[in-house]
PDB file of C-alpha atoms in Angstrom:
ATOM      1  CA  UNK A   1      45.428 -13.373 -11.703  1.00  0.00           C
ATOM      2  CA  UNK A   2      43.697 -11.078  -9.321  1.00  0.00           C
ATOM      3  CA  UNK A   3      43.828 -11.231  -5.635  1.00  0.00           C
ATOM      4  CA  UNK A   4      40.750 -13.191  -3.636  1.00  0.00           C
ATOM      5  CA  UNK A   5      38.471 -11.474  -2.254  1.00  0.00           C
ATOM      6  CA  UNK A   6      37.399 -12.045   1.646  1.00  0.00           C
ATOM      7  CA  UNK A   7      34.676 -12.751   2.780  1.00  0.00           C
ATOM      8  CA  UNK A   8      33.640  -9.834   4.265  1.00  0.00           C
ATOM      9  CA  UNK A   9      33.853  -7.754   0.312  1.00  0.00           C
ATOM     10  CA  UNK A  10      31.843 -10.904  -0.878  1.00  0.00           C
ATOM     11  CA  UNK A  11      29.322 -10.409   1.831  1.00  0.00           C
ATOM     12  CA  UNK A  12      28.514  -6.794   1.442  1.00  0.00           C
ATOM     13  CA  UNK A  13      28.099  -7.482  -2.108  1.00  0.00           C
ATOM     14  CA  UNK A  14      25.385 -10.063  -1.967  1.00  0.00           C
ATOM     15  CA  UNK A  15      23.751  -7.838   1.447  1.00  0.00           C
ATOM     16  CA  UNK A  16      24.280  -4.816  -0.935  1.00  0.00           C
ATOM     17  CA  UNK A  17      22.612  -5.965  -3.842  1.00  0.00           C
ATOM     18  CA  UNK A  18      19.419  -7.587  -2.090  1.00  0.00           C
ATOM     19  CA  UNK A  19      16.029  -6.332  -3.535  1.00  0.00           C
ATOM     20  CA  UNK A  20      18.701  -3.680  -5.535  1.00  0.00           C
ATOM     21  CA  UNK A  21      18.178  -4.979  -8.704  1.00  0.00           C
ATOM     22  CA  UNK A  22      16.795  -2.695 -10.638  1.00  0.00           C
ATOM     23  CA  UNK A  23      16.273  -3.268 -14.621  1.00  0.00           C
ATOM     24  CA  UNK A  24      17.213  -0.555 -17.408  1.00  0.00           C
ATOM     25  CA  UNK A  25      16.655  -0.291 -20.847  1.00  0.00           C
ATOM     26  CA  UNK A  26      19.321  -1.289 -22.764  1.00  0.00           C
ATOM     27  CA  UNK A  27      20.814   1.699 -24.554  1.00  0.00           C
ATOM     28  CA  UNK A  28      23.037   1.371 -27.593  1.00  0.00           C
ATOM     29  CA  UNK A  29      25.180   4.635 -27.231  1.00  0.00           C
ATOM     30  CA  UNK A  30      24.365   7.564 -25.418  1.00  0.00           C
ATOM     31  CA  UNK A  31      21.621   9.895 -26.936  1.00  0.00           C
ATOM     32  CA  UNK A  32      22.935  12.681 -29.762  1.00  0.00           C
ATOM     33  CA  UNK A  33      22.618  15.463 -27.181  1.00  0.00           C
ATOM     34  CA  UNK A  34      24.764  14.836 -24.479  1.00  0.00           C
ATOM     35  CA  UNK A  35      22.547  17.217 -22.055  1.00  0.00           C
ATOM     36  CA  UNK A  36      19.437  14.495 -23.509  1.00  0.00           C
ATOM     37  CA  UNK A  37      21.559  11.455 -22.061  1.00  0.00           C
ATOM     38  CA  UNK A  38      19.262   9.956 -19.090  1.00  0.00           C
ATOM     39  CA  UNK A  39      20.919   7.818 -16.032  1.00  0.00           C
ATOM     40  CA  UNK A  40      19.314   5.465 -16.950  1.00  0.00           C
ATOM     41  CA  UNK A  41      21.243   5.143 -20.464  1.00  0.00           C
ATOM     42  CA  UNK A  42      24.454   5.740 -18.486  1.00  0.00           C
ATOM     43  CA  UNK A  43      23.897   2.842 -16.412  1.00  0.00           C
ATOM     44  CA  UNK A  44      22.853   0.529 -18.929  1.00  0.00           C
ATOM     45  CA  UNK A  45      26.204   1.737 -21.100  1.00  0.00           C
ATOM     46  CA  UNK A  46      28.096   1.169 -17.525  1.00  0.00           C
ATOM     47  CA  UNK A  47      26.786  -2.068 -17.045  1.00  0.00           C
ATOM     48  CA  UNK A  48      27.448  -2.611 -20.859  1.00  0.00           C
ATOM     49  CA  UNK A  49      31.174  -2.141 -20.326  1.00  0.00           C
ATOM     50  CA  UNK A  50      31.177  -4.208 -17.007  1.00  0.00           C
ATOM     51  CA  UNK A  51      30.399  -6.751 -18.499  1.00  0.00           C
ATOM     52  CA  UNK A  52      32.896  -6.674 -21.347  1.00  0.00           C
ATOM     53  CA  UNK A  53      35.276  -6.081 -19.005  1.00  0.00           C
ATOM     54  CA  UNK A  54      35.847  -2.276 -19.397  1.00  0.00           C
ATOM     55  CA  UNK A  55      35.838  -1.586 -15.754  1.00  0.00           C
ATOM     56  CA  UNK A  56      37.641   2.115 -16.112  1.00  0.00           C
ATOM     57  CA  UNK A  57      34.426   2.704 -18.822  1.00  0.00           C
ATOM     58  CA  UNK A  58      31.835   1.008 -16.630  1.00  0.00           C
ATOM     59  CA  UNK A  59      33.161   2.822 -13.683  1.00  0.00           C
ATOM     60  CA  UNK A  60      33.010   6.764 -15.647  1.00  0.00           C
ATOM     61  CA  UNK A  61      29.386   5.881 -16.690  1.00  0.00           C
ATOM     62  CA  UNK A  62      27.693   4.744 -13.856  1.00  0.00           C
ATOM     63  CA  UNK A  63      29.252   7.050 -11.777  1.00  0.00           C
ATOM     64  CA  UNK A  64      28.065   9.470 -14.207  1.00  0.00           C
ATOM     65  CA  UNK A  65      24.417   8.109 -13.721  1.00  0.00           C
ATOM     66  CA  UNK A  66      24.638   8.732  -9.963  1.00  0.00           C
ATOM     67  CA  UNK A  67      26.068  12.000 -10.455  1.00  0.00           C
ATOM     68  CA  UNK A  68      22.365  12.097 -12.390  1.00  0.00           C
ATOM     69  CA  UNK A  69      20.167  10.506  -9.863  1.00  0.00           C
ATOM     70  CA  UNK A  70      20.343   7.131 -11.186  1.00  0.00           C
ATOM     71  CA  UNK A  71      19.376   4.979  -7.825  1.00  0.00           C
ATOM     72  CA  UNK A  72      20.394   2.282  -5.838  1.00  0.00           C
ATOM     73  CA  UNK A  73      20.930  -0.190  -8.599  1.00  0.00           C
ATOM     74  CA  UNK A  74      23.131   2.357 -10.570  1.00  0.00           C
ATOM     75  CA  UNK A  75      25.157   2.775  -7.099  1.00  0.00           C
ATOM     76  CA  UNK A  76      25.228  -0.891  -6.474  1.00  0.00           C
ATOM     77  CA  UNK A  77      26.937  -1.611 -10.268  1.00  0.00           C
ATOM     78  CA  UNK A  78      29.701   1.133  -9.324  1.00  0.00           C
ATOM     79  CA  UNK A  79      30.785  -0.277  -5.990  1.00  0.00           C
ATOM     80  CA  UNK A  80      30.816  -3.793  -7.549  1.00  0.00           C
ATOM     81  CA  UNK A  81      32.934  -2.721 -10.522  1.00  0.00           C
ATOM     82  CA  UNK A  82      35.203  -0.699  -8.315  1.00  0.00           C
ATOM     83  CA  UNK A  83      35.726  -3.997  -5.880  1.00  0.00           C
ATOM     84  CA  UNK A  84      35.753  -5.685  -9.025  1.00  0.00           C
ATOM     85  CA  UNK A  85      38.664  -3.751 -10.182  1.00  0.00           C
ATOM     86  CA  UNK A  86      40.074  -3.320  -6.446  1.00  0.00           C
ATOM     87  CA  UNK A  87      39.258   0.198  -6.357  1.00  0.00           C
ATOM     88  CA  UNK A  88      38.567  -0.007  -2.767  1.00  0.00           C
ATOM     89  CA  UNK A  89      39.208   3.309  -2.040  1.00  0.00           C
ATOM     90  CA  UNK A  90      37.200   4.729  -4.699  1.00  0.00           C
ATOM     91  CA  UNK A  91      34.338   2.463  -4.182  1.00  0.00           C
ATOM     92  CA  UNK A  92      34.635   3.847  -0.326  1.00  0.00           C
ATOM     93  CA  UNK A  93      34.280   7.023  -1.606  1.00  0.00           C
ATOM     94  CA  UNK A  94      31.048   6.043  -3.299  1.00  0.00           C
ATOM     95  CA  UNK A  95      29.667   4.393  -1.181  1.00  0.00           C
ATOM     96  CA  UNK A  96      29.943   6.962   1.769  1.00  0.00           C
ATOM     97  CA  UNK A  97      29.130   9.837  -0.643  1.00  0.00           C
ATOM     98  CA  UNK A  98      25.514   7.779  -1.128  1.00  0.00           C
ATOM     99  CA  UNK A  99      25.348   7.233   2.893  1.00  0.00           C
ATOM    100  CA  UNK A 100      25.632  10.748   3.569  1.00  0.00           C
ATOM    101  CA  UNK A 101      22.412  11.275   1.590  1.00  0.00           C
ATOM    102  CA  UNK A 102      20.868   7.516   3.216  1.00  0.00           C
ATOM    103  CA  UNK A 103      22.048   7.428   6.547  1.00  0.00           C
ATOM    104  CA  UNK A 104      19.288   5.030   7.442  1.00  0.00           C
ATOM    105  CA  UNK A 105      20.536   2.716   4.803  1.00  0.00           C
ATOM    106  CA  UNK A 106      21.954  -0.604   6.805  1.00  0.00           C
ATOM    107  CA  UNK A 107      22.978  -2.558   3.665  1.00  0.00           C
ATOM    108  CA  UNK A 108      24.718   0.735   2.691  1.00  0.00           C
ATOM    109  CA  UNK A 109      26.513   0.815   5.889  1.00  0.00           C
ATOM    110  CA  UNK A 110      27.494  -2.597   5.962  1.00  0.00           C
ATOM    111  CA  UNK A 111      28.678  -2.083   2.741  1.00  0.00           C
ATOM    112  CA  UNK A 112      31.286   1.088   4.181  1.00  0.00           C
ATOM    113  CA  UNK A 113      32.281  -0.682   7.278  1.00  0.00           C
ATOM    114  CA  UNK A 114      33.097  -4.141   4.863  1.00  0.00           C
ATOM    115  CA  UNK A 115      35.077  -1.349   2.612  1.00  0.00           C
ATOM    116  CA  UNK A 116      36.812  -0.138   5.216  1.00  0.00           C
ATOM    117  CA  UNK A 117      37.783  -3.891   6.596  1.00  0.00           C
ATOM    118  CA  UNK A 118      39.259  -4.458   3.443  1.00  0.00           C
ATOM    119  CA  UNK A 119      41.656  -1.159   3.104  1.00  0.00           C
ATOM    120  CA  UNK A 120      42.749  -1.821   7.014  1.00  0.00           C
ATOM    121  CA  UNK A 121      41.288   0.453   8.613  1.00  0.00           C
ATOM    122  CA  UNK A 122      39.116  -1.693  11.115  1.00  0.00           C
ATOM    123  CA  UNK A 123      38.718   1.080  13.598  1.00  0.00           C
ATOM    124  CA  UNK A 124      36.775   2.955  11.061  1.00  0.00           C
ATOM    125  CA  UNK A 125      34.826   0.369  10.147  1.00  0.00           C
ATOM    126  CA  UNK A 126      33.596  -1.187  13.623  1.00  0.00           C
ATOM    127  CA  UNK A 127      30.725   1.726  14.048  1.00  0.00           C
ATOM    128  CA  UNK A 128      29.145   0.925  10.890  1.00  0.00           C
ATOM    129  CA  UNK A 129      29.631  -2.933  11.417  1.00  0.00           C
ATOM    130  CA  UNK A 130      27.928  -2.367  14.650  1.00  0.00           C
ATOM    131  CA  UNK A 131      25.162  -0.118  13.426  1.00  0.00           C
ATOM    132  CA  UNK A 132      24.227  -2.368  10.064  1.00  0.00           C
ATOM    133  CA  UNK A 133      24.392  -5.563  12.526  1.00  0.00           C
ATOM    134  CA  UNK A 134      22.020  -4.549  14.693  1.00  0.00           C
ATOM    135  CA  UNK A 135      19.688  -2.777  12.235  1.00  0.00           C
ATOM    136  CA  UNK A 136      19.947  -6.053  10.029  1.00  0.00           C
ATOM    137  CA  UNK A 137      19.319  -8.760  12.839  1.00  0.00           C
ATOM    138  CA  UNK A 138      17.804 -11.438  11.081  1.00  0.00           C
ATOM    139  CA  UNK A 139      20.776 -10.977   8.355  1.00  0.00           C
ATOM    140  CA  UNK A 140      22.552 -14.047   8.274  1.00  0.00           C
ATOM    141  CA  UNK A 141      25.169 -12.996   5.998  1.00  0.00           C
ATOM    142  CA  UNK A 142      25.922  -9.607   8.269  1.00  0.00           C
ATOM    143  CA  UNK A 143      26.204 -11.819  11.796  1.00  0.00           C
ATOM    144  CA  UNK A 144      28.551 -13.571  10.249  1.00  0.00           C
ATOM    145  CA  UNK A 145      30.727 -11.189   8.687  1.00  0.00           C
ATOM    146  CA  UNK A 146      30.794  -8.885  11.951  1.00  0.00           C
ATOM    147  CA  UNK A 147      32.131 -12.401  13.673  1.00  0.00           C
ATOM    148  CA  UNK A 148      34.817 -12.855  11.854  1.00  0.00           C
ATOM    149  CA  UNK A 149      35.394  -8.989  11.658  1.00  0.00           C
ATOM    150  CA  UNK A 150      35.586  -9.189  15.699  1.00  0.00           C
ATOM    151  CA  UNK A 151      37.899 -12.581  15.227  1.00  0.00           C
ATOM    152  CA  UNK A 152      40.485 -11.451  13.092  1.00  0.00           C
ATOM    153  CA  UNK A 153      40.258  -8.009  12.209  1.00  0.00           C
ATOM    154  CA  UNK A 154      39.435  -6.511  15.166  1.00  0.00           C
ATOM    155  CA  UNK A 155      40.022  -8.819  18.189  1.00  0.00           C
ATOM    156  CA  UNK A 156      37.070  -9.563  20.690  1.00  0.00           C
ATOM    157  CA  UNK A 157      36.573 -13.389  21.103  1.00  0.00           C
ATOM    158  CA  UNK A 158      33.569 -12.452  23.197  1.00  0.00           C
ATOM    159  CA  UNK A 159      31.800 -10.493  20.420  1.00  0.00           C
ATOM    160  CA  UNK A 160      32.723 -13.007  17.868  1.00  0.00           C
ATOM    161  CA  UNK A 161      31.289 -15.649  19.645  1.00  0.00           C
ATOM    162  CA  UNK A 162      27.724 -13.465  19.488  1.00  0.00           C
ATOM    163  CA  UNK A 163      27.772 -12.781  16.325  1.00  0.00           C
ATOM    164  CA  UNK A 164      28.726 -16.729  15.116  1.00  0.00           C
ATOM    165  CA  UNK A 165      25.982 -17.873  17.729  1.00  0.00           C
ATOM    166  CA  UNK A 166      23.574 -15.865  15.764  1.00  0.00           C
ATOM    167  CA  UNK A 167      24.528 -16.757  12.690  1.00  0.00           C
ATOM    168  CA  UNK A 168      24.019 -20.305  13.490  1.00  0.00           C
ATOM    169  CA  UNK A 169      20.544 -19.599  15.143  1.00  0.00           C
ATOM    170  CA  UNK A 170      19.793 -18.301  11.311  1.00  0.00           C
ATOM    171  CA  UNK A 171      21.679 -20.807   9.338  1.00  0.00           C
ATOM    172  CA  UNK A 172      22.312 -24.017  11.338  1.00  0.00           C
ATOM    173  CA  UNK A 173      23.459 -25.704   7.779  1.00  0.00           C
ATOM    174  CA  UNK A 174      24.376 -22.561   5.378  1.00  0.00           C
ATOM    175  CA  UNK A 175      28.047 -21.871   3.770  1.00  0.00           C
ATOM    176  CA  UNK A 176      29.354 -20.880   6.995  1.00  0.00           C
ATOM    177  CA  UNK A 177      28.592 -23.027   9.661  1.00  0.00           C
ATOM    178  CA  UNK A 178      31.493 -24.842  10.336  1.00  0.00           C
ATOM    179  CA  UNK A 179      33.168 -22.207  10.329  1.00  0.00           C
ATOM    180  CA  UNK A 180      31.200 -20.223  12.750  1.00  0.00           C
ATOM    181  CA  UNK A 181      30.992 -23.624  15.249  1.00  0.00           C
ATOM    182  CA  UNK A 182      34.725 -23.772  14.837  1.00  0.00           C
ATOM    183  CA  UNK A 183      35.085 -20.204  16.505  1.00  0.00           C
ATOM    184  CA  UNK A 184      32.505 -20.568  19.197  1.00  0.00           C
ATOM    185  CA  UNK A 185      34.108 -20.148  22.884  1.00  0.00           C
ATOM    186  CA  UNK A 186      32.062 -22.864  23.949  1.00  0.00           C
ATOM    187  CA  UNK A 187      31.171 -25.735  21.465  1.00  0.00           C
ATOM    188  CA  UNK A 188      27.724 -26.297  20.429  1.00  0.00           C
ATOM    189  CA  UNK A 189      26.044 -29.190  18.775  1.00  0.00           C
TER     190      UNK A 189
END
């Protein structure tokens, strides 16, 4: 059985993947010429594999289809198949390799500083917390993430409580809610 996955993976994932998903053509194999093979049939092999639960496969071809310029849907399905396969550090690797070319990126960002919460290294991943959180503002999924970053990875009561209230200004009634009231300094109704 593998290990659960906090909430702060399973958030980058669904901030990650918003408006990222891109369609490809199904491929059967990989064209004869191997200099003819497109990203586009890597990913769709990559995904292929993913979903058959080949994740060392899926992971060599869609890696190979960024490698080839395959975009941000070919990125997203590596990172996910790496967390999938708790490949953190490799899906780190990834996923900063892709910021370095898309600094602006927020859900990119969020997705390295969520990486780095996950492999311990909280100190790392507070500047890109901070950076996605305020470029995504009306994200519900980030505020909340970034307070329980500053609640138990990263101890600030202060800044948790900011980042709950906002949450709850976005999503009086979603998933996390009770949560987010339960870690409030002060109580609100």
């Amino acid at each position: 059985m593998s290990p659960q996955l906090s909430v702060p993976v399973l958030a980058l994932i669904a901030c990650f993947t918003l408006g990222c998903r891109g369609t490809t053509r199904a491929a059967a194999g990989p064209s004869a010429s191997p200099a003819a093979v497109s990203a586009a049939e890597l990913e769709a092999l990559g995904r292929r594999f993913a979903a058959e639960g080949d994740l060392t496969r899926a992971e060599q071809y869609l890696s190979a289809a960024v490698d080839l310029g395959g975009g941000k849907a070919a990125l997203t399905a590596l990172v996910r198949v790496c967390v999938q396969a708790r490949h953190l550090r490799m899906a780190l690797d990834y996923a900063e390799a892709a910021l370095r070319r898309r600094p602006g990126d927020a859900a990119l960002r969020f997705v390295v500083g969520a990486l780095y919460v996950e492999i311990g290294e909280a100190p790392q991943a507070r500047p890109h917390l901070e950076t996605a959180a305020t470029a995504l503002p009306n994200n519900a999924e980030v505020q909340f993430a970034l307070g329980v970053f500053y609640r138990d990875d990263a101890p600030d009561p202060a800044r948790a409580d900011r980042f709950f209230r906002r949450y709850l200004e976005l999503r009086p009634s979603g998933a996390g809610a009770e949560e987010a009231r339960a870690s409030l300094l002060e109580k609100v109704q």
